[in-house]
Amino acid sequence: MAAVGLSGLSQGLSVMARRALKLASLAAATTGVYLYGNEFLDPNDFGVVRVGRAIATTAVITYDYLTSLRSVPYGSEEYDVLKSQVHLRSAERLRELCCANRGTFIKVGQHLGALDYLLPEEYTRTLKVLHSQAPQSTRQEVEQVIREDLGKEIKELFASFEDTPLGAASLAQVHKAVLQDGRTVAVKVQHPKVQAQSSKDILLMEVLLLVVKQIFPDFEFMWLVEEAKKNLPLELDFLNEGRNAEKVAHMLKDFDFLKVPRIYWELSTRRVLLMEFMEGGQVNDRAYMKRNGIDVNEISRNLGKLYSEMIFVNGFVHCDPHPGNVLVKKCPASGKAHIILLDHGLYQDVEIRSNAAAYLPQITQLLNNVPRQMLLLLKTNDLLRGIESALHTRASASSFLNMSRCCIRAVSTYQRSKNRSLYRRAQISLTEALSLWQINLYELFLWLKGSRLGNWVVALLSWMHHSTH
């Protein structure tokens, strides 16, 4: 009976996939004549095309998993090989869907591509390319958004405006421009169709994932839609991004190495954000740092300080520190290296600062037990470790040591706040001081180990050992 039921389900999904593909093709064909020659319209604006394409892709992926693995013994070597092939085919289909539907789909695809600790490697490797395949709005579309939001033409607002964007993302793109008063600015302009399509796209994803959940009860990714429903409206509101930028700049004002672009509020709206123009090399570009005399160990150390302070002290965390959003530049006047933090659309209030003692032990448990906010922190941690690898600074463990210091301070602060006994609070402070001293001692050991002096001592000890034997 189970086999008959599975066969019937598979046949039903096959029919569903064929019908969905026909729907998408028919929709595209019937609108093709109308769209031909019209540069301001494309099929992606039509809901029936986007829906049909998403349904077809979901049906084909589901059908592939159901049929490709059913005749192979679970856990066998052949099963693992076939499963990897299905993962890869499905990931490629998902990537093609994201590229075709753009906007919210690319945003979610990029998020999936960063979940190395949750998704099979075939998915993350395939979807990572979406970071470099974000769509670009045309000059006409950029002009349209600026005209609608600021009430003026580009030539009225700017003395010059570069047509080619400095960078394009799933939701917006950034152009370099010069205001009439001579100030050089970065102009972030939202893609014109994203706002209207986002809520419908999320609803569509939610329905499709619910269907998949019915077919595969172990499917546990409904939280992705919940995260998108909560975070996407915030990321689409550029005024919220501006407020976040000012908040983090104030919180971390004591870090003289950190630079956050100033916001020009008089020319900013929910879809247009004007910022102070700042440029530099990407934080993972070791060659750039070498050319400009920037100490990679100093950058790695300061980056660790920056994010540890956000996570454990302020509880307000920049959740997208990929290399395009974190730049470095040497200040000509002071000779100091600055870290420039861009893209403040998504911050996560985490509870680690006020509940450190309760949360820190859970980090070692299974990911399913970790609060959803922690997933973004793990993503942040992965990105920081990736930057360290690119800079070849992993051996110094500087960011790990700085994070450890912040953890110790946060836990100690929490414990002192829960104890009124002067003796107990003094005991906590002494334990904190001893723990910090141990970290400093370990950091000194790592420095000696990597220095010429350390190498000389190791060589001497090795020689002495061989001599005695």
PDB file of C-alpha atoms in Angstrom, residues 62-175:
ATOM      1  CA  THR A  62      10.218  17.398  -5.223  1.00  0.00           C
ATOM      2  CA  TYR A  63       9.611  14.820  -7.950  1.00  0.00           C
ATOM      3  CA  ASP A  64      13.358  14.343  -8.398  1.00  0.00           C
ATOM      4  CA  TYR A  65      13.890  13.561  -4.703  1.00  0.00           C
ATOM      5  CA  LEU A  66      10.924  11.190  -4.578  1.00  0.00           C
ATOM      6  CA  THR A  67      11.815   9.149  -7.652  1.00  0.00           C
ATOM      7  CA  SER A  68      15.611   9.187  -7.816  1.00  0.00           C
ATOM      8  CA  LEU A  69      16.243   7.678  -4.390  1.00  0.00           C
ATOM      9  CA  ARG A  70      13.316   5.309  -3.860  1.00  0.00           C
ATOM     10  CA  SER A  71      14.882   2.244  -5.490  1.00  0.00           C
ATOM     11  CA  VAL A  72      18.285   2.505  -3.754  1.00  0.00           C
ATOM     12  CA  PRO A  73      18.954   1.099  -0.248  1.00  0.00           C
ATOM     13  CA  TYR A  74      19.124   3.924   2.275  1.00  0.00           C
ATOM     14  CA  GLY A  75      22.619   4.464   3.678  1.00  0.00           C
ATOM     15  CA  SER A  76      24.406   2.588   0.919  1.00  0.00           C
ATOM     16  CA  GLU A  77      27.307   4.090  -1.028  1.00  0.00           C
ATOM     17  CA  GLU A  78      25.140   4.232  -4.154  1.00  0.00           C
ATOM     18  CA  TYR A  79      22.461   6.092  -2.179  1.00  0.00           C
ATOM     19  CA  ASP A  80      24.962   8.713  -1.035  1.00  0.00           C
ATOM     20  CA  VAL A  81      26.245   9.223  -4.606  1.00  0.00           C
ATOM     21  CA  LEU A  82      22.721   9.579  -6.008  1.00  0.00           C
ATOM     22  CA  LYS A  83      21.692  11.891  -3.167  1.00  0.00           C
ATOM     23  CA  SER A  84      24.631  14.184  -3.915  1.00  0.00           C
ATOM     24  CA  GLN A  85      23.611  14.282  -7.594  1.00  0.00           C
ATOM     25  CA  VAL A  86      20.011  15.145  -6.683  1.00  0.00           C
ATOM     26  CA  HIS A  87      21.234  17.849  -4.289  1.00  0.00           C
ATOM     27  CA  LEU A  88      23.330  19.389  -7.071  1.00  0.00           C
ATOM     28  CA  ARG A  89      20.545  19.270  -9.692  1.00  0.00           C
ATOM     29  CA  SER A  90      18.063  20.762  -7.228  1.00  0.00           C
ATOM     30  CA  ALA A  91      20.470  23.499  -6.160  1.00  0.00           C
ATOM     31  CA  GLU A  92      21.063  24.482  -9.795  1.00  0.00           C
ATOM     32  CA  ARG A  93      17.298  24.606 -10.454  1.00  0.00           C
ATOM     33  CA  LEU A  94      16.842  26.728  -7.338  1.00  0.00           C
ATOM     34  CA  ARG A  95      19.621  29.078  -8.451  1.00  0.00           C
ATOM     35  CA  GLU A  96      18.004  29.460 -11.893  1.00  0.00           C
ATOM     36  CA  LEU A  97      14.675  30.255 -10.221  1.00  0.00           C
ATOM     37  CA  CYS A  98      16.284  32.933  -8.033  1.00  0.00           C
ATOM     38  CA  CYS A  99      18.042  34.522 -11.024  1.00  0.00           C
ATOM     39  CA  ALA A 100      14.821  34.526 -13.054  1.00  0.00           C
ATOM     40  CA  ASN A 101      12.475  35.870 -10.359  1.00  0.00           C
ATOM     41  CA  ARG A 102      15.134  38.190  -8.876  1.00  0.00           C
ATOM     42  CA  GLY A 103      14.488  40.527  -5.928  1.00  0.00           C
ATOM     43  CA  THR A 104      13.292  38.639  -2.867  1.00  0.00           C
ATOM     44  CA  PHE A 105      14.187  35.281  -4.409  1.00  0.00           C
ATOM     45  CA  ILE A 106      17.832  36.300  -4.819  1.00  0.00           C
ATOM     46  CA  LYS A 107      17.876  37.642  -1.258  1.00  0.00           C
ATOM     47  CA  VAL A 108      16.614  34.336   0.157  1.00  0.00           C
ATOM     48  CA  GLY A 109      18.966  32.396  -2.153  1.00  0.00           C
ATOM     49  CA  GLN A 110      21.935  34.396  -0.870  1.00  0.00           C
ATOM     50  CA  HIS A 111      20.887  33.622   2.696  1.00  0.00           C
ATOM     51  CA  LEU A 112      20.684  29.904   1.866  1.00  0.00           C
ATOM     52  CA  GLY A 113      24.132  30.057   0.289  1.00  0.00           C
ATOM     53  CA  ALA A 114      25.570  31.229   3.616  1.00  0.00           C
ATOM     54  CA  LEU A 115      24.100  28.382   5.683  1.00  0.00           C
ATOM     55  CA  ASP A 116      27.160  26.124   5.483  1.00  0.00           C
ATOM     56  CA  TYR A 117      26.331  24.654   8.879  1.00  0.00           C
ATOM     57  CA  LEU A 118      22.776  23.627   7.901  1.00  0.00           C
ATOM     58  CA  LEU A 119      22.567  22.839   4.178  1.00  0.00           C
ATOM     59  CA  PRO A 120      24.364  20.217   2.074  1.00  0.00           C
ATOM     60  CA  GLU A 121      27.563  21.472   0.468  1.00  0.00           C
ATOM     61  CA  GLU A 122      26.033  21.122  -3.030  1.00  0.00           C
ATOM     62  CA  TYR A 123      23.455  23.803  -2.139  1.00  0.00           C
ATOM     63  CA  THR A 124      25.758  26.293  -0.464  1.00  0.00           C
ATOM     64  CA  ARG A 125      28.427  26.006  -3.189  1.00  0.00           C
ATOM     65  CA  THR A 126      25.852  26.504  -5.957  1.00  0.00           C
ATOM     66  CA  LEU A 127      23.911  29.340  -4.303  1.00  0.00           C
ATOM     67  CA  LYS A 128      26.961  31.353  -3.204  1.00  0.00           C
ATOM     68  CA  VAL A 129      27.303  32.665  -6.780  1.00  0.00           C
ATOM     69  CA  LEU A 130      24.088  34.674  -6.269  1.00  0.00           C
ATOM     70  CA  HIS A 131      26.175  37.274  -4.422  1.00  0.00           C
ATOM     71  CA  SER A 132      27.742  38.180  -7.777  1.00  0.00           C
ATOM     72  CA  GLN A 133      24.615  37.775  -9.910  1.00  0.00           C
ATOM     73  CA  ALA A 134      22.387  40.463  -8.446  1.00  0.00           C
ATOM     74  CA  PRO A 135      20.305  42.361 -11.046  1.00  0.00           C
ATOM     75  CA  GLN A 136      20.941  45.974 -12.030  1.00  0.00           C
ATOM     76  CA  SER A 137      18.302  48.629 -12.547  1.00  0.00           C
ATOM     77  CA  THR A 138      18.539  50.716 -15.709  1.00  0.00           C
ATOM     78  CA  ARG A 139      19.262  54.452 -15.691  1.00  0.00           C
ATOM     79  CA  GLN A 140      15.575  55.060 -16.464  1.00  0.00           C
ATOM     80  CA  GLU A 141      14.484  52.965 -13.479  1.00  0.00           C
ATOM     81  CA  VAL A 142      16.911  54.777 -11.156  1.00  0.00           C
ATOM     82  CA  GLU A 143      15.627  58.142 -12.408  1.00  0.00           C
ATOM     83  CA  GLN A 144      12.061  56.966 -11.859  1.00  0.00           C
ATOM     84  CA  VAL A 145      12.643  56.032  -8.198  1.00  0.00           C
ATOM     85  CA  ILE A 146      14.539  59.283  -7.447  1.00  0.00           C
ATOM     86  CA  ARG A 147      11.858  61.353  -9.188  1.00  0.00           C
ATOM     87  CA  GLU A 148       9.028  59.632  -7.299  1.00  0.00           C
ATOM     88  CA  ASP A 149      10.704  59.823  -3.880  1.00  0.00           C
ATOM     89  CA  LEU A 150      12.575  63.156  -3.995  1.00  0.00           C
ATOM     90  CA  GLY A 151      10.376  65.026  -6.455  1.00  0.00           C
ATOM     91  CA  LYS A 152      13.310  66.180  -8.604  1.00  0.00           C
ATOM     92  CA  GLU A 153      15.312  64.987 -11.573  1.00  0.00           C
ATOM     93  CA  ILE A 154      18.837  63.666 -11.146  1.00  0.00           C
ATOM     94  CA  LYS A 155      20.334  66.664 -12.974  1.00  0.00           C
ATOM     95  CA  GLU A 156      18.624  69.023 -10.520  1.00  0.00           C
ATOM     96  CA  LEU A 157      19.999  67.239  -7.449  1.00  0.00           C
ATOM     97  CA  PHE A 158      23.496  66.322  -8.599  1.00  0.00           C
ATOM     98  CA  ALA A 159      26.327  68.057 -10.399  1.00  0.00           C
ATOM     99  CA  SER A 160      27.354  64.601 -11.646  1.00  0.00           C
ATOM    100  CA  PHE A 161      25.915  61.097 -11.339  1.00  0.00           C
ATOM    101  CA  GLU A 162      27.748  57.959 -12.480  1.00  0.00           C
ATOM    102  CA  ASP A 163      25.526  55.669 -14.546  1.00  0.00           C
ATOM    103  CA  THR A 164      27.464  52.513 -13.714  1.00  0.00           C
ATOM    104  CA  PRO A 165      26.699  51.453 -10.133  1.00  0.00           C
ATOM    105  CA  LEU A 166      29.513  50.891  -7.652  1.00  0.00           C
ATOM    106  CA  GLY A 167      27.715  47.718  -6.653  1.00  0.00           C
ATOM    107  CA  ALA A 168      24.366  46.003  -7.122  1.00  0.00           C
ATOM    108  CA  ALA A 169      22.587  43.783  -4.600  1.00  0.00           C
ATOM    109  CA  SER A 170      19.328  41.879  -4.573  1.00  0.00           C
ATOM    110  CA  LEU A 171      17.301  44.834  -3.267  1.00  0.00           C
ATOM    111  CA  ALA A 172      19.194  47.930  -4.376  1.00  0.00           C
ATOM    112  CA  GLN A 173      22.281  49.374  -6.044  1.00  0.00           C
ATOM    113  CA  VAL A 174      24.709  52.176  -5.156  1.00  0.00           C
ATOM    114  CA  HIS A 175      25.898  55.015  -7.420  1.00  0.00           C
TER     115      HIS A 175
END
